[in-house]
């Protein structure tokens, strides 16, 4: 073996430069003891990704600079070891009217107590959740350094999706490409990365090691899934997804050049990745923000059932409080199914009738409502009573309230502002209704965290979904079937198809007009909604930036 590379596939926390630096130091010492002489950490590992406007604060950059110095000092005794760390460098020229970015996104190579090489990211993404041109100027240089007798070329994330940076590294003498990354997850993204890096290897003829971050940060999740590609453009190894670990890649020089060898985790199906992303997104949001427990309203319906299952897998049953808040319109089977699910999972469960509060509201408002018939007003009052009760439990006991709405509901506004939208985190905000049903069935078959098999009663999955805010109500009373609704949402919202294109694909004009109109009208609700885990390539979060006041509809 010519060189052993360790990939620090670790979970970093934004702004915790001291903690992140210590993780890197510990990883370096562990990797060194096991024979590695090159440690790759992810993009912006020192401060973690995505730090957003923290990058604009001079004190934040100073703290990053100090952390890099600490890493250099504490690893100075690791003779011959190179450590690649990601961090921001530089400050802006800024006043109230202009901002000229002089900050760069850097990979620094530390060896024996000092920085021997800096490489600045050349290609800055500015789409989906990325705002890198707001914070960074593009790099102009090339980063090639020696580890033993191997010449390593550095790339940072987006650089590797374009031909020029890798080709320039090769022309500067690189024999192996080391790509450090912080690339947000969406379903299927890991295999898209593998395919793209194989193309990069084909273009350059150089083997490649892809080092990726793992963990949740607000709405985004990084799944790990680091990997290596040999010079023959074949996968040489793959790290497990959604797991922190030091991942080792062996590099051997032969007569035909460098060969790579590493353990290869099995390929996973998309639903397994989706479940782990939902679990990790919630767990890290709770843990990194200092919460100890969560509360949610359990209705006996499919959405709250799925959120409860995610919460138990993420946090354990003792950290979850489920509350059933029946109204006069709650079906007896909803109560039965809710009780059965909490029995299966073993979480704390309470029932609080909203009837007394509902009647009190109606009495108080009757002089102002007069003889107007009951309508959505009374439906929304019920949802808002439940929100008040959950927030009271949050205030009294310190729970983070989980809101249980799905992407289909957020799209068309079938959720109540200050009611069922009430909460601090929305675990299935980016999961459409058809996927909610699919994932409920998936979880009933699989028990990936050992919290109990078959947690969701079958009747919750098979009965028609209903908000149960009036007699004999179902979701499909006023919406297209979910198979149609979700297909329109995917095409219109996620992929920017226009109304004429949707109709040309065979969707009914009335359905298309209704759904696209509702998406437009409910922007004001979404902009007041809780953050939630992003699992598609376009969510109702940082990568959906539409004005509320708007007369245009595509």
XYZ file of C-alpha atoms in Angstrom:
554
model
C 0.000 0.000 0.000
C 1.343 3.420 -1.001
C -1.030 5.640 1.011
C -4.008 5.259 3.287
C -6.639 8.013 3.169
C -9.158 8.550 5.966
C -12.412 10.302 5.184
C -13.904 12.061 8.212
C -17.586 11.472 7.444
C -18.685 13.371 10.537
C -21.634 15.372 11.857
C -20.590 18.972 12.419
C -22.644 21.784 13.953
C -22.913 25.263 12.456
C -21.128 27.833 14.588
C -19.544 25.326 16.983
C -16.005 25.956 15.823
C -14.515 24.659 19.077
C -16.496 21.414 18.944
C -15.943 20.941 15.219
C -12.192 21.507 15.596
C -12.040 18.927 18.376
C -13.838 16.383 16.181
C -11.264 16.956 13.452
C -8.367 16.691 15.925
C -9.741 13.459 17.381
C -10.319 12.041 13.897
C -6.765 12.940 12.880
C -5.215 11.177 15.871
C -7.408 8.106 15.409
C -6.727 7.924 11.669
C -2.988 8.395 12.200
C -2.871 5.587 14.737
C -4.533 3.305 12.178
C -1.989 4.140 9.502
C -3.637 6.942 7.505
C -1.442 9.781 6.303
C -4.132 11.881 4.610
C -7.332 12.961 6.387
C -10.098 14.523 4.309
C -12.787 16.485 6.141
C -15.905 17.852 4.410
C -16.417 21.262 2.858
C -16.482 24.045 5.482
C -15.980 21.428 8.201
C -14.573 23.988 10.627
C -17.790 26.024 10.794
C -20.203 23.479 9.223
C -22.597 24.059 6.345
C -24.902 26.062 5.807
C -23.804 29.048 7.956
C -25.721 31.613 5.849
C -25.292 35.236 6.968
C -22.967 34.219 9.780
C -20.362 34.352 7.013
C -20.897 38.128 6.894
C -19.835 38.626 10.519
C -16.104 39.388 10.944
C -16.103 37.742 14.378
C -17.358 34.494 12.819
C -14.461 34.444 10.361
C -12.037 35.203 13.201
C -13.397 32.261 15.192
C -12.893 30.020 12.129
C -9.317 31.281 11.758
C -8.663 30.487 15.423
C -10.102 26.982 15.024
C -7.778 26.248 12.100
C -4.821 27.356 14.221
C -6.004 25.063 17.019
C -6.232 22.097 14.651
C -2.719 22.825 13.371
C -1.293 23.105 16.881
C -2.986 19.978 18.232
C -1.934 17.791 15.276
C 1.630 19.092 14.942
C 3.038 15.835 16.282
C 1.473 13.662 13.577
C 4.586 13.479 11.450
C 3.970 13.147 7.744
C 0.191 13.458 8.002
C -1.747 15.911 5.816
C -5.128 17.107 7.071
C -7.542 18.849 4.702
C -10.005 21.166 6.446
C -12.709 23.383 4.961
C -13.281 26.925 6.224
C -14.089 30.497 5.100
C -11.281 33.007 4.662
C -11.378 36.795 4.234
C -13.787 39.654 4.739
C -15.989 41.885 2.584
C -15.815 45.505 1.616
C -19.207 46.464 2.939
C -21.378 49.448 3.747
C -25.126 50.117 3.849
C -25.394 50.223 0.055
C -22.801 47.838 -1.372
C -21.124 44.553 -0.562
C -18.023 43.440 -2.464
C -17.219 39.875 -1.472
C -13.566 39.151 -0.803
C -14.319 36.018 1.177
C -13.437 32.609 -0.224
C -14.481 29.029 0.526
C -11.179 27.307 1.204
C -9.685 23.856 1.664
C -6.486 24.174 3.669
C -3.876 21.448 3.928
C -2.312 21.254 7.388
C 0.875 19.319 7.983
C 2.945 19.172 11.165
C 1.525 22.327 12.651
C 1.302 24.630 9.672
C -0.821 25.280 6.589
C 1.104 24.172 3.498
C -1.561 24.724 0.825
C -4.798 26.659 0.321
C -7.296 25.989 -2.434
C -10.331 28.236 -2.977
C -13.542 26.853 -4.481
C -13.888 28.010 -8.075
C -17.477 27.069 -8.936
C -20.032 28.674 -6.624
C -23.568 27.238 -6.777
C -26.416 29.714 -6.601
C -29.534 27.575 -7.047
C -31.834 25.383 -4.929
C -30.696 25.926 -1.310
C -27.344 27.411 -2.343
C -26.464 31.108 -1.980
C -22.712 30.898 -2.290
C -22.317 33.935 -4.523
C -23.880 35.978 -1.741
C -21.007 35.017 0.534
C -17.972 34.040 -1.524
C -15.857 35.161 -4.437
C -14.759 32.414 -6.839
C -11.248 31.043 -6.440
C -8.710 31.363 -9.227
C -5.946 28.978 -8.233
C -5.159 25.270 -8.276
C -4.567 23.109 -5.208
C -2.063 20.287 -5.661
C 0.064 18.896 -2.821
C 2.191 15.871 -2.002
C 1.483 13.119 0.513
C 4.464 10.811 0.416
C 5.022 10.206 -3.273
C 1.382 10.788 -4.273
C 0.366 14.093 -5.835
C -3.170 15.021 -4.732
C -5.410 17.578 -6.446
C -8.050 19.329 -4.334
C -11.580 20.136 -5.475
C -14.487 21.466 -3.439
C -17.964 20.067 -4.142
C -19.364 21.984 -7.157
C -15.895 22.133 -8.735
C -16.118 18.425 -9.461
C -19.349 18.819 -11.453
C -17.473 20.827 -14.105
C -14.583 19.778 -16.317
C -12.152 22.670 -15.920
C -11.128 22.475 -12.225
C -10.279 18.763 -12.412
C -8.449 19.193 -15.706
C -6.393 22.059 -14.290
C -5.436 19.909 -11.303
C -4.336 17.126 -13.644
C -2.267 19.554 -15.721
C -0.601 20.743 -12.494
C 0.537 17.193 -11.772
C -2.281 15.660 -9.724
C -2.418 11.858 -9.752
C -5.496 11.580 -7.541
C -8.467 13.895 -6.993
C -9.686 14.577 -3.443
C -13.128 16.167 -3.448
C -14.465 17.576 -0.166
C -18.195 18.195 -0.045
C -21.280 19.455 1.746
C -24.013 18.452 -0.695
C -27.595 18.483 0.673
C -29.564 15.270 0.389
C -32.552 14.627 -1.762
C -33.864 11.207 -2.661
C -31.488 9.620 -5.164
C -28.789 12.300 -4.828
C -26.074 9.935 -3.585
C -26.207 7.857 -6.740
C -26.355 10.987 -8.899
C -23.072 12.031 -7.278
C -21.510 8.641 -7.952
C -22.513 8.837 -11.612
C -21.133 12.361 -11.993
C -17.809 11.531 -10.321
C -17.441 8.480 -12.581
C -17.795 10.873 -15.527
C -15.138 13.121 -13.990
C -12.779 10.146 -13.699
C -13.475 9.162 -17.303
C -12.619 12.694 -18.430
C -9.363 12.951 -16.476
C -8.196 9.375 -16.084
C -7.516 10.119 -12.394
C -8.879 8.137 -9.446
C -11.076 10.108 -7.070
C -12.033 10.111 -3.383
C -15.292 11.872 -2.467
C -15.494 13.001 1.189
C -18.937 14.001 2.395
C -20.565 15.393 5.509
C -23.306 13.666 7.501
C -26.002 15.219 9.707
C -28.945 17.592 9.787
C -28.833 21.382 9.707
C -32.220 23.099 9.946
C -34.085 21.928 6.830
C -31.207 20.233 5.021
C -29.684 16.810 5.637
C -26.290 15.505 4.569
C -26.306 11.738 4.242
C -22.612 10.877 4.132
C -22.326 8.244 1.381
C -18.651 9.091 0.812
C -17.041 6.951 -1.882
C -14.024 6.237 -4.054
C -13.783 5.747 -7.819
C -10.803 3.984 -9.419
C -8.975 5.234 -12.493
C -10.898 2.585 -14.434
C -14.094 4.580 -13.681
C -15.438 1.774 -11.482
C -16.700 2.292 -7.956
C -13.869 1.294 -5.610
C -15.742 1.728 -2.343
C -18.742 3.327 -0.668
C -19.255 4.414 2.946
C -22.596 3.754 4.647
C -25.200 6.503 4.479
C -26.476 8.399 7.535
C -23.646 7.096 9.720
C -20.737 8.987 11.278
C -17.471 7.178 10.716
C -13.863 7.319 9.651
C -13.851 5.703 6.234
C -10.517 4.373 4.982
C -9.371 4.159 1.368
C -6.163 2.305 0.477
C -4.114 3.714 -2.402
C -1.545 1.455 -4.083
C 0.867 2.381 -6.831
C 1.203 -0.234 -9.559
C 2.822 -0.284 -12.957
C -0.473 1.012 -14.355
C -0.843 3.878 -11.894
C -2.765 4.293 -8.648
C -5.426 1.812 -7.619
C -7.985 2.377 -4.849
C -9.594 -0.133 -2.515
C -12.150 0.473 0.224
C -15.138 -1.224 1.865
C -18.318 -0.995 -0.188
C -21.608 -0.570 1.616
C -24.560 -2.109 -0.231
C -26.669 0.115 -2.454
C -29.889 1.131 -0.708
C -33.412 1.643 -1.973
C -34.810 5.152 -2.039
C -37.347 4.577 0.724
C -34.656 3.425 3.162
C -32.716 6.620 2.428
C -35.862 8.707 2.765
C -36.700 7.220 6.163
C -33.178 7.762 7.491
C -33.194 11.353 6.210
C -36.480 12.086 7.991
C -35.155 10.549 11.199
C -31.792 12.318 11.069
C -33.329 15.673 10.155
C -35.597 15.589 13.197
C -33.032 14.128 15.596
C -30.349 16.695 14.771
C -32.782 19.609 14.890
C -33.883 18.527 18.362
C -30.415 17.711 19.699
C -28.490 20.630 18.184
C -31.073 23.140 19.425
C -31.073 21.789 22.962
C -34.534 20.237 23.171
C -35.034 17.148 25.305
C -38.478 16.055 24.129
C -41.207 16.598 21.554
C -44.998 16.747 21.608
C -47.449 16.234 18.784
C -51.159 16.050 18.252
C -52.212 12.509 17.390
C -55.425 12.355 15.393
C -55.792 8.715 14.414
C -54.912 9.766 10.854
C -52.036 8.842 8.597
C -49.937 12.037 8.830
C -49.677 12.220 12.610
C -49.126 8.454 12.734
C -46.142 8.727 10.404
C -44.705 11.679 12.347
C -45.077 9.730 15.596
C -43.185 6.774 14.111
C -40.408 9.083 12.854
C -40.169 10.795 16.248
C -39.824 7.519 18.143
C -37.138 6.281 15.745
C -35.311 9.605 16.028
C -35.542 10.238 19.762
C -36.791 7.131 21.544
C -40.204 6.609 23.088
C -39.409 8.358 26.376
C -38.803 11.668 24.616
C -42.170 11.709 22.793
C -45.518 12.914 24.169
C -48.576 12.221 21.989
C -51.798 14.092 22.703
C -55.211 13.169 21.293
C -57.615 16.128 21.327
C -61.020 14.818 20.214
C -63.880 17.029 19.087
C -67.554 16.217 18.453
C -66.523 15.177 14.931
C -63.781 12.734 15.938
C -64.730 9.215 14.906
C -64.551 6.482 17.516
C -62.213 4.507 15.274
C -59.791 7.457 15.305
C -59.584 7.216 19.088
C -59.221 3.449 18.927
C -56.446 3.603 16.336
C -54.549 6.351 18.177
C -54.671 4.357 21.414
C -53.501 1.226 19.642
C -50.552 2.987 18.016
C -49.268 4.502 21.262
C -49.654 1.094 22.893
C -47.435 -0.415 20.211
C -44.775 2.274 20.517
C -44.959 2.845 24.288
C -44.973 6.645 24.248
C -46.672 8.877 26.783
C -50.248 9.525 25.672
C -52.983 11.839 26.935
C -56.476 12.740 25.763
C -57.869 16.245 26.161
C -61.328 16.980 24.810
C -61.559 20.283 22.958
C -65.370 20.341 23.289
C -65.543 22.669 26.341
C -63.162 25.165 24.727
C -64.953 24.892 21.375
C -68.336 25.604 22.950
C -66.867 28.507 24.916
C -65.495 30.055 21.727
C -68.837 29.720 19.962
C -70.678 31.314 22.881
C -68.189 34.197 23.046
C -68.361 34.819 19.312
C -72.109 34.325 18.819
C -72.998 38.029 19.273
C -70.557 38.854 16.463
C -71.407 35.894 14.216
C -75.172 36.396 14.532
C -77.245 33.985 12.450
C -74.493 33.150 9.929
C -74.261 29.372 9.370
C -71.262 27.354 10.526
C -68.502 27.008 7.921
C -64.714 26.762 7.782
C -64.576 29.334 10.596
C -65.699 26.742 13.123
C -63.432 24.126 11.548
C -60.434 26.402 11.976
C -61.377 27.225 15.572
C -61.053 23.533 16.409
C -57.598 23.335 14.828
C -56.495 26.487 16.648
C -57.698 25.208 20.025
C -55.497 22.169 19.499
C -52.577 24.412 18.597
C -53.036 26.443 21.777
C -53.092 23.274 23.876
C -49.926 21.889 22.316
C -48.102 25.194 22.719
C -49.195 25.339 26.365
C -47.626 21.915 26.907
C -44.516 23.166 25.119
C -44.265 26.223 27.348
C -44.894 24.263 30.535
C -42.690 21.233 29.840
C -40.172 22.460 27.262
C -41.316 20.161 24.446
C -40.649 21.029 20.833
C -44.034 20.820 19.128
C -44.022 18.826 15.902
C -46.502 19.863 13.252
C -47.759 16.994 11.128
C -48.660 18.523 7.746
C -47.387 17.012 4.495
C -46.197 18.647 1.263
C -49.519 18.163 -0.529
C -51.339 20.086 2.223
C -48.760 22.869 2.316
C -48.983 23.171 -1.459
C -52.726 23.751 -1.642
C -53.242 25.315 1.794
C -55.210 22.448 3.334
C -53.831 23.327 6.731
C -54.856 25.918 9.314
C -52.611 28.865 10.053
C -52.050 29.000 13.836
C -53.854 25.660 14.069
C -52.418 22.380 12.792
C -49.535 24.429 11.340
C -48.605 25.357 14.905
C -45.232 23.972 15.914
C -41.478 24.329 15.737
C -40.594 21.574 13.262
C -42.443 19.868 10.406
C -40.871 16.428 9.821
C -42.917 15.511 6.703
C -43.220 18.978 5.198
C -41.488 17.793 2.012
C -43.299 14.439 1.734
C -46.348 14.353 -0.544
C -49.435 12.453 0.580
C -48.932 9.448 -1.679
C -45.406 9.090 -0.253
C -46.832 9.392 3.276
C -48.918 6.270 2.633
C -45.970 4.503 1.003
C -43.628 5.293 3.896
C -46.193 4.163 6.466
C -46.289 0.781 4.758
C -42.488 0.751 4.468
C -42.076 1.421 8.190
C -44.546 -1.315 9.082
C -42.386 -3.814 7.209
C -39.015 -2.474 8.426
C -37.763 -1.659 11.925
C -34.431 0.079 11.230
C -33.961 1.545 14.726
C -35.315 -1.331 16.789
C -38.228 0.647 18.240
C -40.895 -1.860 17.259
C -42.198 -3.507 14.124
C -45.561 -2.736 12.530
C -46.170 0.430 14.590
C -49.015 1.892 12.477
C -52.402 0.136 12.674
C -53.554 -1.021 9.259
C -56.841 0.874 9.440
C -54.975 4.180 9.719
C -53.406 3.421 6.345
C -56.491 2.096 4.574
C -59.283 4.433 5.692
C -59.968 7.617 3.637
C -58.041 10.569 5.117
C -60.110 13.231 6.876
C -59.460 16.340 8.982
C -62.585 15.412 11.023
C -63.643 19.019 11.487
C -67.224 18.452 10.320
C -69.589 15.533 9.785
C -68.655 12.978 7.091
C -65.647 14.991 5.900
C -62.914 13.533 3.683
C -59.944 15.205 2.011
C -61.196 14.257 -1.460
C -64.431 16.235 -1.031
C -62.774 19.248 -2.632
C -59.441 18.037 -4.028
C -58.443 15.807 -6.946
C -57.348 12.282 -5.966
C -53.963 12.407 -4.269
C -52.334 10.514 -7.133
C -53.375 13.351 -9.444
C -52.707 16.150 -6.967
C -49.204 14.950 -6.159
C -48.312 14.432 -9.805
C -49.324 18.026 -10.570
C -47.370 19.329 -7.563
C -44.258 17.447 -8.669
C -44.402 18.829 -12.180
C -45.561 22.381 -11.439
C -43.809 23.119 -8.160
C -40.689 20.963 -8.294
C -39.995 21.077 -12.047
C -41.508 24.426 -13.148
C -43.873 23.017 -15.772
C -46.542 25.421 -16.971
C -50.301 24.958 -17.043
C -50.414 24.313 -20.806
C -47.706 21.645 -20.497
C -49.604 19.903 -17.706
C -52.801 19.817 -19.730
C -50.837 18.535 -22.733
C -49.602 15.665 -20.539
C -53.206 14.614 -20.026
C -54.207 16.232 -16.733
C -57.735 17.662 -16.652
C -57.799 21.419 -17.207
C -60.032 21.914 -14.155
C -57.645 19.984 -11.891
C -54.614 21.874 -13.143
C -56.343 25.246 -12.760
C -57.511 24.403 -9.237
C -54.187 23.108 -7.954
C -51.998 25.830 -9.465
C -54.405 28.499 -8.204
C -54.284 27.073 -4.678
C -50.474 26.879 -4.737
C -50.327 30.569 -5.608
C -52.979 31.663 -3.093
C -51.389 29.899 -0.140
C -47.919 31.369 -0.326
C -48.749 33.537 2.714
C -49.355 30.415 4.793
C -46.159 28.677 3.741
C -44.043 31.703 4.591
C -45.324 31.431 8.175
C -44.801 27.681 8.452
C -42.293 25.725 10.520
C -39.023 24.547 9.028
C -39.048 20.905 7.940
C -36.736 18.258 6.524
C -35.931 18.700 2.820
C -35.968 15.385 0.941
C -36.764 16.389 -2.663
C -34.751 18.512 -5.052
C -37.203 21.358 -4.427
C -38.977 21.873 -1.144
C -41.129 24.645 0.271
C -38.086 26.097 1.999
C -34.926 27.882 0.957
C -35.286 26.699 -2.628
C -38.835 28.072 -3.064
C -38.743 31.879 -3.014
C -41.976 33.257 -4.356
C -43.575 36.608 -3.525
C -46.826 36.656 -1.581
C -48.176 39.625 -3.521
C -48.170 38.314 -7.078
C -50.532 38.381 -10.057
C -48.593 35.908 -12.220
C -49.481 32.255 -12.609
C -47.525 30.091 -15.043
